[in-house]
XYZ file of N, CA and C in Angstrom:
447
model
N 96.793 110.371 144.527
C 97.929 110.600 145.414
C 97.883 109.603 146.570
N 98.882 109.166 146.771
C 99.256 108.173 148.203
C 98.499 108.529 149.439
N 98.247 107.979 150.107
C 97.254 108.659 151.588
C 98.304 108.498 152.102
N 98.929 109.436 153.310
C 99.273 109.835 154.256
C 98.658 109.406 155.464
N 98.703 108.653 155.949
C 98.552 108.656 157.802
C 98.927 109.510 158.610
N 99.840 109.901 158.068
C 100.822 110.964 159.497
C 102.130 111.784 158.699
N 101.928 113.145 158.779
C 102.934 113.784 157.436
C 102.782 115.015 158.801
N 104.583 115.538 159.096
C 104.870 116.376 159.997
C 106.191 117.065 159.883
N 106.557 117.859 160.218
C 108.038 118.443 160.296
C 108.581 118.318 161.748
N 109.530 117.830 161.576
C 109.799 117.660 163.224
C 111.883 118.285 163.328
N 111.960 118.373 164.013
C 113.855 118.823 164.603
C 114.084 118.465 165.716
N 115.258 117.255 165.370
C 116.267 116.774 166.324
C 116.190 117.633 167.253
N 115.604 116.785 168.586
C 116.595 117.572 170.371
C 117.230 116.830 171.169
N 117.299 115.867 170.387
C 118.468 114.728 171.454
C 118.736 113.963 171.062
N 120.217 113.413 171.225
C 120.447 111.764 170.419
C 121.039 111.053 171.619
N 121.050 109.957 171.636
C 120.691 108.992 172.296
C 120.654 109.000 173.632
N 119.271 109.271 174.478
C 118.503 109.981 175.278
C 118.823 108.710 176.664
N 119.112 107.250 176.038
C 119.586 106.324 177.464
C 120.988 106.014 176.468
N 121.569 106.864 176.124
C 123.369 105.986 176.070
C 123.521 105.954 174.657
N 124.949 105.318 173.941
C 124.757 104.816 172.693
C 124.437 102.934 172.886
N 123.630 102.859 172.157
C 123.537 101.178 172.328
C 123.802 100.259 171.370
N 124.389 100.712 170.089
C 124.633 100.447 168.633
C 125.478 100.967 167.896
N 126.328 100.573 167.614
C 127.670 101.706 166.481
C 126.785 101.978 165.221
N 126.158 101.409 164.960
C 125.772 102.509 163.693
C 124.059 102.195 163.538
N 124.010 102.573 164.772
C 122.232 103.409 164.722
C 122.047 104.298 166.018
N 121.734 105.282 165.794
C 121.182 106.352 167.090
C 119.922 106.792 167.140
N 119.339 106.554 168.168
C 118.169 107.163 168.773
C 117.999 108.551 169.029
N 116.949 108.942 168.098
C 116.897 110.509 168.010
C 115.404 110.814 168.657
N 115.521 111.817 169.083
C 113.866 112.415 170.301
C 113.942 113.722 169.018
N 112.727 113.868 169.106
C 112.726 114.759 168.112
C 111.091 115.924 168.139
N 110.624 117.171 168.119
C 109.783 117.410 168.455
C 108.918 117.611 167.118
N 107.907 117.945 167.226
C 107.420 118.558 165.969
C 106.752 120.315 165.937
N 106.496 120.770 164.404
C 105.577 121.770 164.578
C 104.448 121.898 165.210
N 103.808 120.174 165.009
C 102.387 120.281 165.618
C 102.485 119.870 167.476
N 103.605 119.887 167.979
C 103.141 119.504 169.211
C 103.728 117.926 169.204
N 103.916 117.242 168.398
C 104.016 115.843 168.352
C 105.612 115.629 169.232
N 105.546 114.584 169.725
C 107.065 113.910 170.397
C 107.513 112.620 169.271
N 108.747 112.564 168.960
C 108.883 111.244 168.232
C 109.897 110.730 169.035
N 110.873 109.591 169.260
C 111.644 108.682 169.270
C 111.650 108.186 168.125
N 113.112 107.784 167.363
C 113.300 107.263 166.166
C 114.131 106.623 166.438
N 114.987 105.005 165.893
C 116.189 104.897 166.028
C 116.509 104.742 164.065
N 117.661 104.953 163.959
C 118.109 105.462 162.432
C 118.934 105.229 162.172
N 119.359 104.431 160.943
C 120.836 103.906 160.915
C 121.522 104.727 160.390
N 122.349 105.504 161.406
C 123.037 106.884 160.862
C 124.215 106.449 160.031
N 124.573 105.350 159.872
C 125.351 104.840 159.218
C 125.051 105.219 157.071
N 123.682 104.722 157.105
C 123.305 105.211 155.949
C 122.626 106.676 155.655
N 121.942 107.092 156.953
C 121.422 108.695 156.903
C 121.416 109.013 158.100
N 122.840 109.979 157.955
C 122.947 110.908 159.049
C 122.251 111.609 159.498
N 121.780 111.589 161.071
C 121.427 112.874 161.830
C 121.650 113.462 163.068
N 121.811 114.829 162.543
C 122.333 115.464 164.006
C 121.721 116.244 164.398
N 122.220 116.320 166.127
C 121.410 117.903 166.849
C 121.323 119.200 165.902
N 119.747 119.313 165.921
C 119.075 120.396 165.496
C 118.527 120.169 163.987
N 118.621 118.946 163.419
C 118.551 118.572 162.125
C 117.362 119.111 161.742
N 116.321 119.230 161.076
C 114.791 119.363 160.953
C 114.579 118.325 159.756
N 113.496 117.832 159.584
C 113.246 117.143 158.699
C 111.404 116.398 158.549
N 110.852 116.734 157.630
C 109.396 116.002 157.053
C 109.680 114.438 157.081
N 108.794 113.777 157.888
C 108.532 112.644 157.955
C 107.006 112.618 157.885
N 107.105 111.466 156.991
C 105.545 110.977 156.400
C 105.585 109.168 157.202
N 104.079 109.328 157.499
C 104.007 107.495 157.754
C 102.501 107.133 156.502
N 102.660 106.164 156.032
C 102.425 105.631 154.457
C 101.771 104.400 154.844
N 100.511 103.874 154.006
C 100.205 102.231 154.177
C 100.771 101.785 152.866
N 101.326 102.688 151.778
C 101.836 102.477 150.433
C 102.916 103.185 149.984
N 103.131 102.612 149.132
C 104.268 103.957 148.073
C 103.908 104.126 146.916
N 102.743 103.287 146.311
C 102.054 103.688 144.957
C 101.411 104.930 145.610
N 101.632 105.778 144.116
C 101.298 106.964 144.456
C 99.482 106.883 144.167
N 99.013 106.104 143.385
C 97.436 106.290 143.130
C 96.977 105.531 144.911
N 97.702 105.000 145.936
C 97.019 104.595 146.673
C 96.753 103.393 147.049
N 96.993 102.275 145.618
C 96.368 101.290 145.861
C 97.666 100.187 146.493
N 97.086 99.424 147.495
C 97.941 98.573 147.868
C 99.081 98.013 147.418
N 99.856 97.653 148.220
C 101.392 97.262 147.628
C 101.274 95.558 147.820
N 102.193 95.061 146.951
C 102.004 93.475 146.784
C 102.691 92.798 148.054
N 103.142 93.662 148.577
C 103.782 93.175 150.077
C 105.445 93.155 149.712
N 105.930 93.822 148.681
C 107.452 94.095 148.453
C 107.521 95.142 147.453
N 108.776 95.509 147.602
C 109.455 96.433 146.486
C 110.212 96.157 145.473
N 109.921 96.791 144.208
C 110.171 96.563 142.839
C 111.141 98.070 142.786
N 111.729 98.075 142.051
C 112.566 99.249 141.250
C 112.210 99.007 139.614
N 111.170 98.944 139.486
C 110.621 98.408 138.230
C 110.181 100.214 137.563
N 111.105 100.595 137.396
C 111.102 101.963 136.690
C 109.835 102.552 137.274
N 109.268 102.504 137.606
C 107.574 103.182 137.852
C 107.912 104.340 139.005
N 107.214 105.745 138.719
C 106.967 106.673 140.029
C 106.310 105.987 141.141
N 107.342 106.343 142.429
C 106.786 105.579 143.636
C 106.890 107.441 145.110
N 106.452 107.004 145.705
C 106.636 108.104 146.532
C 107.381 108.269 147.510
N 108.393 107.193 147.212
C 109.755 107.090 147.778
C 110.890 107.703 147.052
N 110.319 108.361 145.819
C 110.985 109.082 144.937
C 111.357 110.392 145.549
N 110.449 110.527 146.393
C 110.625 111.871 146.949
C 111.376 112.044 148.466
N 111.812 111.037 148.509
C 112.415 110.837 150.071
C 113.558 110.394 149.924
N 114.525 110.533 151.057
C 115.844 110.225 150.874
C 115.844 109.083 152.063
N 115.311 108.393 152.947
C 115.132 107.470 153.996
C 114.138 107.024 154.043
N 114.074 105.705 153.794
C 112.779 104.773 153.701
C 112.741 103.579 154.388
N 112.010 103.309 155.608
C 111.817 102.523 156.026
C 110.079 101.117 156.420
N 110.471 100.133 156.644
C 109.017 99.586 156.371
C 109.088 98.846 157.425
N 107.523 98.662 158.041
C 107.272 98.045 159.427
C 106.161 97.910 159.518
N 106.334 97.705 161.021
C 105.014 97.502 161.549
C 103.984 97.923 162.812
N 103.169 98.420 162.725
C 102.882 99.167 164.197
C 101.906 98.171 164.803
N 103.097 97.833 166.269
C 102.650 97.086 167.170
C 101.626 97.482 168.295
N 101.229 98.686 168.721
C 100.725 99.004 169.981
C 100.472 100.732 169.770
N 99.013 100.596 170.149
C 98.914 102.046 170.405
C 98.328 102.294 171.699
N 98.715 102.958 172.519
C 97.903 103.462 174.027
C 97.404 104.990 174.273
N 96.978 105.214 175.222
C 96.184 106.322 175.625
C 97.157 106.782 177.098
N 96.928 107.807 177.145
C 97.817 108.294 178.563
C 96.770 109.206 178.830
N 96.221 109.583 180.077
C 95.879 110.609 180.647
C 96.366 111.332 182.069
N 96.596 112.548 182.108
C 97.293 112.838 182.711
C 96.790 114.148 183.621
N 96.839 114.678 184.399
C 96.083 115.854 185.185
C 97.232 116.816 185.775
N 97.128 118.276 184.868
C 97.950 119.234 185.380
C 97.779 119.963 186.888
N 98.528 120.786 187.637
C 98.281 121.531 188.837
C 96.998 121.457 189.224
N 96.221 121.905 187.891
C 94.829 123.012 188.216
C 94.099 121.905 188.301
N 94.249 120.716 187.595
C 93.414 119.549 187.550
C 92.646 119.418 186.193
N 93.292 119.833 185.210
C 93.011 119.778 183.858
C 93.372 118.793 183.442
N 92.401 118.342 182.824
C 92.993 116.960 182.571
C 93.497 116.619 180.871
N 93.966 116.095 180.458
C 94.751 115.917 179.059
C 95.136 114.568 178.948
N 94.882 114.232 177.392
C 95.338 112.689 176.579
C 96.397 112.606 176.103
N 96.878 111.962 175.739
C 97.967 111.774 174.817
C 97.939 110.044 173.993
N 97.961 110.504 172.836
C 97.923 108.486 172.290
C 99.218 108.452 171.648
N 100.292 107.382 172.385
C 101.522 107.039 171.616
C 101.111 105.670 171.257
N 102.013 106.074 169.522
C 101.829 104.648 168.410
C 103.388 104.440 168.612
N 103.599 103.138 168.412
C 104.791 102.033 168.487
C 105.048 101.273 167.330
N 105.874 101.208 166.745
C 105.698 100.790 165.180
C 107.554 100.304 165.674
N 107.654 99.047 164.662
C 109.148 98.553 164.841
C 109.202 98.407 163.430
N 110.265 98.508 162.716
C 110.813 98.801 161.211
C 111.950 97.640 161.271
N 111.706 96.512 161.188
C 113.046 95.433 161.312
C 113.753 95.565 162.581
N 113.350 95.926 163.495
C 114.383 95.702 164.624
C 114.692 97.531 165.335
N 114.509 98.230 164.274
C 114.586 99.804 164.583
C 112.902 100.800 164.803
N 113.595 100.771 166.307
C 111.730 101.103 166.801
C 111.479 102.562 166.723
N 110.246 102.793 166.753
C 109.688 104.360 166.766
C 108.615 104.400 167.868
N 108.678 105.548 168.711
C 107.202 106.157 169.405
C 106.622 106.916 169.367
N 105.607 107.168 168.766
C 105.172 108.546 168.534
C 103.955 109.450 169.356
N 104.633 110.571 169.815
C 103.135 110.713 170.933
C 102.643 112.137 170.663
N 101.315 112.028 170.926
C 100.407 113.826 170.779
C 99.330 113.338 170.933
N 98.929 114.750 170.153
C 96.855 114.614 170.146
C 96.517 113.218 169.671
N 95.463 112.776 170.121
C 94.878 110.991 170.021
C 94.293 111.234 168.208
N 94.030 112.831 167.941
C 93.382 113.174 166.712
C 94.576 112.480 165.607
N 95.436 112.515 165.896
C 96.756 112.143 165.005
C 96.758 110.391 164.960
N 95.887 109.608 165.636
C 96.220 108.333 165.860
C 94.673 108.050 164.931
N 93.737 108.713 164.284
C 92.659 107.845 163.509
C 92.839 107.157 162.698
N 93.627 107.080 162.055
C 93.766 106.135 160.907
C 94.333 104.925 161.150
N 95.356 105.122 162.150
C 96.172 103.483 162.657
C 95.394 102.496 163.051
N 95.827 101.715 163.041
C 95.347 100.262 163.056
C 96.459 99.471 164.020
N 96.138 98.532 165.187
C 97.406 97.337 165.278
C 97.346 96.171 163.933
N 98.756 96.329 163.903
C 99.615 95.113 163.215
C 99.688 95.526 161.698
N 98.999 97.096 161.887
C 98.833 97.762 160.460
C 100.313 97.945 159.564
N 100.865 97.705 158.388
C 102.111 97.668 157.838
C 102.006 99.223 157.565
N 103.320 99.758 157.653
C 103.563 101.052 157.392
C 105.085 101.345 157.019
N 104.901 102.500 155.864
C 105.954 102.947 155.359
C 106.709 103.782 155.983
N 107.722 104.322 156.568
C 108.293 105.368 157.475
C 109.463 106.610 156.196
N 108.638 107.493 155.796
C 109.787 108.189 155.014
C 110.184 109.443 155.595
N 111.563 110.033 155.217
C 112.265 111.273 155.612
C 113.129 111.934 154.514
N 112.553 112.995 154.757
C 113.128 114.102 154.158
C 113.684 115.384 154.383
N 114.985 115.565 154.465
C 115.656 116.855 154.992
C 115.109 117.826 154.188
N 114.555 118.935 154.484
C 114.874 120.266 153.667
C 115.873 120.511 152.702
């Protein structure tokens, strides 16, 4: 089976959070089950989304499903891929990951690691537990898939 980096359920809470800046792509904030924050931008032009949407997003170093590296492009060469299972597929690259720390009232203190990944020009941020950031890598190539319920 494909390794997973990052596989979550998350639902739309805002679309475009500074303005519209594109006729046919919107920036969606989006939360997750686990606590996670995303920013997405999405060409709603080809897959719509709206307030309150929910939807499984996976981040991928492949789409062969045994795992093993991709030749650096895509074939439609009849073969099961694990984009079979997704209706939005995007491919990139994650540029930057950081650390935030931050100190509540009491003086508790708390991390947060947001990853930055750009998909051709359509960026993502993703922020939570730093536990969610082990596997990334900078300049690491990654698959971005979605799936509505």
């Amino acid at each position: 089976m494909a390794e997973h980096l990052f596989k979550d359920k998350f639902k739309v809470t805002r679309l475009d959070p500074d303005g519209k800046k594109f006729d046919k792509v919107t920036r969606i904030e989006a939360t997750s089950e686990n606590e996670m924050y995303m920013q997405l931008d999405v060409a709603t032009e080809v897959y719509a989304m709206k307030l309150g949407d929910t939807f499984n997003m996976v981040l991928a170093l492949t789409l062969n499903l045994d795992g093993s590296t991709d030749a650096g492009y895509y074939t439609q060469a009849g073969r099961k891929t694990l984009a079979d299972d997704y209706d939005y597929i995007m491919h990139g690259k994650l540029y930057k990951i950081s650390e935030d720390s931050t100190k509540d009232s009491n003086g508790n203190s708390s991390t947060k690691v947001e990853i930055y990944a750009s998909f051709g020009g359509l960026l993502m941020i993703l922020r939570g537990d730093p536990s969610c950031a082990a596997g990334f890598q900078l300049d690491q190539r990654l698959f971005l898939l979605i799936k509505k319920p």
